[in-house]
Amino acid sequence: MHGEKRRALLAVAWVTLTGCAAAAPQPDWTTVRDTLPSGTVRVTNVPRTDVSPTWTLVEELRVGTVEGAGPDAFAYLKGLVVLEDGRFAVLDSQAQELRVFGPDGAHVATHGRKGEGPGEFVDANGLMLGPRGHLWVPDARNGRMSVFDPEDGFVESFPFGDANFNSLWNGAIVAGSRIYRPSNRGNRRLLRVYDLAMTQVDSLPLPSDGPEDEEFDPESQPGAFYQEMGGGYMAYSIPFYPGEVSYFDTRGAVWSTRKGDPEYRIKRWQPGGDTTLVVETRRPPVPVPAVERDSVIDMMRQMLSNMGVGEWDWSRVPGIRPAVEDIFETAEGNLWIRTPSSGDGVLFDVYARDVPYVVRARIAPAG
């Protein structure tokens, strides 16, 4: 989505839950809890495959237009947060603007622009909601973290040498007092911990993809195609390959899947500490339709042809979708797990904070 500005606009939807007040755990969902020798609690869920979702998420508001150039014309969003009063803010990284909207979708304010001055951006690539309802925006190329009041605009900035150019920000504000930022150095993965002045106060080890003392080999990465290009190389992510999905909750724990594991298996762990919980939910795998898989491979074949290089091993493109697509927490403390759907709509499993199953939820197809 970099390059020429897209006219297709990204919509922001707010939803309600149909039937959530009366919802209760479904009787067709079996849960078994046991404790592993390590002390980790394992929760195994076995749902019936033919159980319909209990909650239906219904769109109430859509922001965005197909034509025009106003503040609701979005090009490439790299962040969205909701404020306590129902307002919400988005970061359009192509325009390098922070835009705030009211609960009714009306535009409230636009902050920032391309530049190097106070409150301006060069490579703003994320958005976080911080203390006092302020909006925090990392800008790798300007080397700083900028803070904005939703209405009044720029407040202050702190030097921050991140060097994560052009990528989507994956850090989080935890417990209102610390900022967590994962960092990769070959096979070595660290969690850098900052205070609210962007001073690093700790560095914690994260689970690594391989031995830390093993030299990183870009040619043998299971989730990417490798291609030598002149004096360098290109690594192209393999479609449908199960990458790691992770989420920092408000208490500082991490919920994550394991890279390369297509199963519905999530662990909760403390950075620098042990895994305290493993949740496994046994659902049948969702296949990638052959026409979709073939279309993706044809697109990559055309790309290789344009580059003048040979074929890749297309058998490495999986035929099933990863069982976990996203993890996030709501203001109520419920954990939502987005799962693949074999038809129209989007499906979620919803768990309470201590991980008893609550309901299956579905976003109805638009239209």
mmCIF file of N, CA and C in Angstrom, residues 120-182:
data_model
loop_
_atom_site.group_PDB
_atom_site.id
_atom_site.type_symbol
_atom_site.label_atom_id
_atom_site.label_comp_id
_atom_site.label_asym_id
_atom_site.label_seq_id
_atom_site.Cartn_x
_atom_site.Cartn_y
_atom_site.Cartn_z
ATOM 1 N N GLU A 120 5.558 16.984 14.235
ATOM 2 C CA GLU A 120 5.551 16.534 12.840
ATOM 3 C C GLU A 120 6.175 15.148 12.742
ATOM 4 N N PHE A 121 5.903 14.460 11.604
ATOM 5 C CA PHE A 121 6.316 13.073 11.445
ATOM 6 C C PHE A 121 7.095 12.879 10.152
ATOM 7 N N VAL A 122 8.020 11.925 10.202
ATOM 8 C CA VAL A 122 8.674 11.430 8.992
ATOM 9 C C VAL A 122 8.238 9.991 8.724
ATOM 10 N N ASP A 123 8.232 9.167 9.769
ATOM 11 C CA ASP A 123 7.836 7.766 9.615
ATOM 12 C C ASP A 123 7.037 7.317 10.831
ATOM 13 N N ALA A 124 5.947 8.008 11.124
ATOM 14 C CA ALA A 124 5.052 7.572 12.201
ATOM 15 C C ALA A 124 4.459 6.226 11.814
ATOM 16 N N ASN A 125 4.595 5.234 12.691
ATOM 17 C CA ASN A 125 4.196 3.880 12.302
ATOM 18 C C ASN A 125 3.367 3.151 13.348
ATOM 19 N N GLY A 126 2.775 3.887 14.288
ATOM 20 C CA GLY A 126 1.950 3.235 15.294
ATOM 21 C C GLY A 126 1.242 4.257 16.164
ATOM 22 N N LEU A 127 0.337 3.762 16.997
ATOM 23 C CA LEU A 127 -0.470 4.640 17.846
ATOM 24 C C LEU A 127 -0.837 3.894 19.115
ATOM 25 N N MET A 128 -0.638 4.556 20.271
ATOM 26 C CA MET A 128 -0.979 3.957 21.557
ATOM 27 C C MET A 128 -1.752 4.969 22.395
ATOM 28 N N LEU A 129 -2.646 4.460 23.231
ATOM 29 C CA LEU A 129 -3.371 5.297 24.178
ATOM 30 C C LEU A 129 -2.632 5.258 25.503
ATOM 31 N N GLY A 130 -2.181 6.424 25.974
ATOM 32 C CA GLY A 130 -1.388 6.492 27.190
ATOM 33 C C GLY A 130 -2.132 7.112 28.351
ATOM 34 N N PRO A 131 -1.421 7.412 29.444
ATOM 35 C CA PRO A 131 -2.043 8.038 30.616
ATOM 36 C C PRO A 131 -2.689 9.375 30.265
ATOM 37 N N ARG A 132 -3.737 9.716 31.017
ATOM 38 C CA ARG A 132 -4.489 10.968 30.855
ATOM 39 C C ARG A 132 -5.144 11.072 29.475
ATOM 40 N N GLY A 133 -5.310 9.936 28.817
ATOM 41 C CA GLY A 133 -5.971 9.937 27.522
ATOM 42 C C GLY A 133 -5.138 10.512 26.403
ATOM 43 N N HIS A 134 -3.829 10.640 26.593
ATOM 44 C CA HIS A 134 -2.964 11.167 25.555
ATOM 45 C C HIS A 134 -2.647 10.102 24.512
ATOM 46 N N LEU A 135 -2.315 10.561 23.323
ATOM 47 C CA LEU A 135 -2.021 9.681 22.198
ATOM 48 C C LEU A 135 -0.519 9.680 21.950
ATOM 49 N N TRP A 136 0.081 8.493 21.926
ATOM 50 C CA TRP A 136 1.522 8.328 21.779
ATOM 51 C C TRP A 136 1.827 7.779 20.390
ATOM 52 N N VAL A 137 2.739 8.460 19.681
ATOM 53 C CA VAL A 137 3.039 8.094 18.292
ATOM 54 C C VAL A 137 4.546 7.912 18.134
ATOM 55 N N PRO A 138 5.018 6.686 17.839
ATOM 56 C CA PRO A 138 6.441 6.476 17.570
ATOM 57 C C PRO A 138 6.789 6.918 16.150
ATOM 58 N N ASP A 139 7.964 7.503 16.002
ATOM 59 C CA ASP A 139 8.431 7.975 14.694
ATOM 60 C C ASP A 139 9.905 7.584 14.577
ATOM 61 N N ALA A 140 10.172 6.459 13.884
ATOM 62 C CA ALA A 140 11.518 5.902 13.851
ATOM 63 C C ALA A 140 12.508 6.837 13.175
ATOM 64 N N ARG A 141 12.141 7.409 12.058
ATOM 65 C CA ARG A 141 13.105 8.225 11.309
ATOM 66 C C ARG A 141 13.364 9.579 11.975
ATOM 67 N N ASN A 142 12.391 10.083 12.719
ATOM 68 C CA ASN A 142 12.646 11.288 13.508
ATOM 69 C C ASN A 142 13.306 10.964 14.841
ATOM 70 N N GLY A 143 13.373 9.662 15.163
ATOM 71 C CA GLY A 143 14.052 9.249 16.388
ATOM 72 C C GLY A 143 13.385 9.739 17.652
ATOM 73 N N ARG A 144 12.049 9.647 17.721
ATOM 74 C CA ARG A 144 11.379 10.153 18.918
ATOM 75 C C ARG A 144 9.990 9.538 19.070
ATOM 76 N N MET A 145 9.453 9.699 20.257
ATOM 77 C CA MET A 145 8.075 9.338 20.582
ATOM 78 C C MET A 145 7.348 10.640 20.882
ATOM 79 N N SER A 146 6.299 10.944 20.119
ATOM 80 C CA SER A 146 5.554 12.195 20.297
ATOM 81 C C SER A 146 4.238 11.932 21.006
ATOM 82 N N VAL A 147 3.849 12.866 21.859
ATOM 83 C CA VAL A 147 2.642 12.735 22.672
ATOM 84 C C VAL A 147 1.688 13.871 22.314
ATOM 85 N N PHE A 148 0.398 13.521 22.140
ATOM 86 C CA PHE A 148 -0.611 14.493 21.725
ATOM 87 C C PHE A 148 -1.815 14.437 22.649
ATOM 88 N N ASP A 149 -2.396 15.589 22.894
ATOM 89 C CA ASP A 149 -3.731 15.666 23.477
ATOM 90 C C ASP A 149 -4.728 15.504 22.334
ATOM 91 N N PRO A 150 -5.786 14.715 22.498
ATOM 92 C CA PRO A 150 -6.694 14.473 21.376
ATOM 93 C C PRO A 150 -7.269 15.739 20.751
ATOM 94 N N GLU A 151 -7.541 16.766 21.564
ATOM 95 C CA GLU A 151 -8.119 18.002 21.036
ATOM 96 C C GLU A 151 -7.076 19.081 20.806
ATOM 97 N N ASP A 152 -6.171 19.270 21.753
ATOM 98 C CA ASP A 152 -5.261 20.406 21.710
ATOM 99 C C ASP A 152 -3.987 20.144 20.916
ATOM 100 N N GLY A 153 -3.705 18.884 20.605
ATOM 101 C CA GLY A 153 -2.563 18.583 19.767
ATOM 102 C C GLY A 153 -1.281 18.292 20.525
ATOM 103 N N PHE A 154 -0.150 18.637 19.918
ATOM 104 C CA PHE A 154 1.162 18.245 20.409
ATOM 105 C C PHE A 154 1.404 18.719 21.847
ATOM 106 N N VAL A 155 1.919 17.788 22.670
ATOM 107 C CA VAL A 155 2.227 18.075 24.068
ATOM 108 C C VAL A 155 3.734 18.072 24.302
ATOM 109 N N GLU A 156 4.398 16.981 23.940
ATOM 110 C CA GLU A 156 5.827 16.843 24.166
ATOM 111 C C GLU A 156 6.340 15.652 23.364
ATOM 112 N N SER A 157 7.658 15.519 23.273
ATOM 113 C CA SER A 157 8.261 14.363 22.630
ATOM 114 C C SER A 157 9.501 13.947 23.406
ATOM 115 N N PHE A 158 9.887 12.671 23.223
ATOM 116 C CA PHE A 158 11.045 12.117 23.906
ATOM 117 C C PHE A 158 11.940 11.431 22.887
ATOM 118 N N PRO A 159 13.265 11.627 22.971
ATOM 119 C CA PRO A 159 14.163 10.922 22.053
ATOM 120 C C PRO A 159 13.998 9.413 22.183
ATOM 121 N N PHE A 160 14.003 8.740 21.035
ATOM 122 C CA PHE A 160 13.768 7.299 21.038
ATOM 123 C C PHE A 160 14.396 6.710 19.775
ATOM 124 N N GLY A 161 15.565 6.075 19.910
ATOM 125 C CA GLY A 161 16.243 5.481 18.766
ATOM 126 C C GLY A 161 15.771 4.071 18.539
ATOM 127 N N ASP A 162 14.803 3.903 17.635
ATOM 128 C CA ASP A 162 14.173 2.600 17.434
ATOM 129 C C ASP A 162 14.722 1.876 16.213
ATOM 130 N N ALA A 163 15.007 2.600 15.134
ATOM 131 C CA ALA A 163 15.552 2.041 13.882
ATOM 132 C C ALA A 163 14.622 1.018 13.234
ATOM 133 N N ASN A 164 13.327 1.051 13.578
ATOM 134 C CA ASN A 164 12.363 0.126 12.978
ATOM 135 C C ASN A 164 11.662 0.835 11.815
ATOM 136 N N PHE A 165 12.406 1.113 10.763
ATOM 137 C CA PHE A 165 11.899 1.926 9.672
ATOM 138 C C PHE A 165 10.845 1.164 8.854
ATOM 139 N N ASN A 166 9.761 1.875 8.519
ATOM 140 C CA ASN A 166 8.727 1.396 7.584
ATOM 141 C C ASN A 166 7.894 0.232 8.100
ATOM 142 N N SER A 167 8.160 -0.275 9.282
ATOM 143 C CA SER A 167 7.415 -1.420 9.800
ATOM 144 C C SER A 167 6.287 -0.952 10.720
ATOM 145 N N LEU A 168 5.336 -1.840 10.943
ATOM 146 C CA LEU A 168 4.235 -1.540 11.847
ATOM 147 C C LEU A 168 4.710 -1.668 13.288
ATOM 148 N N TRP A 169 4.426 -0.664 14.094
ATOM 149 C CA TRP A 169 4.811 -0.657 15.506
ATOM 150 C C TRP A 169 4.164 -1.815 16.236
ATOM 151 N N ASN A 170 4.937 -2.535 17.044
ATOM 152 C CA ASN A 170 4.398 -3.665 17.800
ATOM 153 C C ASN A 170 4.613 -3.517 19.302
ATOM 154 N N GLY A 171 4.876 -2.292 19.754
ATOM 155 C CA GLY A 171 5.018 -2.057 21.175
ATOM 156 C C GLY A 171 3.684 -1.776 21.846
ATOM 157 N N ALA A 172 3.714 -1.632 23.179
ATOM 158 C CA ALA A 172 2.477 -1.403 23.933
ATOM 159 C C ALA A 172 2.791 -0.675 25.228
ATOM 160 N N ILE A 173 1.847 0.166 25.664
ATOM 161 C CA ILE A 173 1.920 0.774 26.997
ATOM 162 C C ILE A 173 1.257 -0.177 27.976
ATOM 163 N N VAL A 174 1.974 -0.549 29.025
ATOM 164 C CA VAL A 174 1.517 -1.553 29.974
ATOM 165 C C VAL A 174 1.373 -0.915 31.352
ATOM 166 N N ALA A 175 0.211 -1.136 31.961
ATOM 167 C CA ALA A 175 -0.077 -0.657 33.325
ATOM 168 C C ALA A 175 0.085 0.852 33.445
ATOM 169 N N GLY A 176 0.019 1.575 32.330
ATOM 170 C CA GLY A 176 0.078 3.024 32.347
ATOM 171 C C GLY A 176 1.417 3.608 32.741
ATOM 172 N N SER A 177 2.475 2.772 32.850
ATOM 173 C CA SER A 177 3.745 3.296 33.351
ATOM 174 C C SER A 177 4.971 2.755 32.623
ATOM 175 N N ARG A 178 4.805 1.756 31.792
ATOM 176 C CA ARG A 178 5.924 1.165 31.078
ATOM 177 C C ARG A 178 5.550 0.968 29.613
ATOM 178 N N ILE A 179 6.553 1.037 28.742
ATOM 179 C CA ILE A 179 6.349 0.755 27.330
ATOM 180 C C ILE A 179 7.186 -0.469 26.982
ATOM 181 N N TYR A 180 6.527 -1.502 26.450
ATOM 182 C CA TYR A 180 7.189 -2.732 26.033
ATOM 183 C C TYR A 180 7.429 -2.677 24.526
ATOM 184 N N ARG A 181 8.634 -3.039 24.124
ATOM 185 C CA ARG A 181 8.965 -3.018 22.695
ATOM 186 C C ARG A 181 9.815 -4.238 22.348
ATOM 187 N N PRO A 182 9.248 -5.249 21.644
ATOM 188 C CA PRO A 182 10.044 -6.407 21.226
ATOM 189 C C PRO A 182 11.104 -5.996 20.214
#
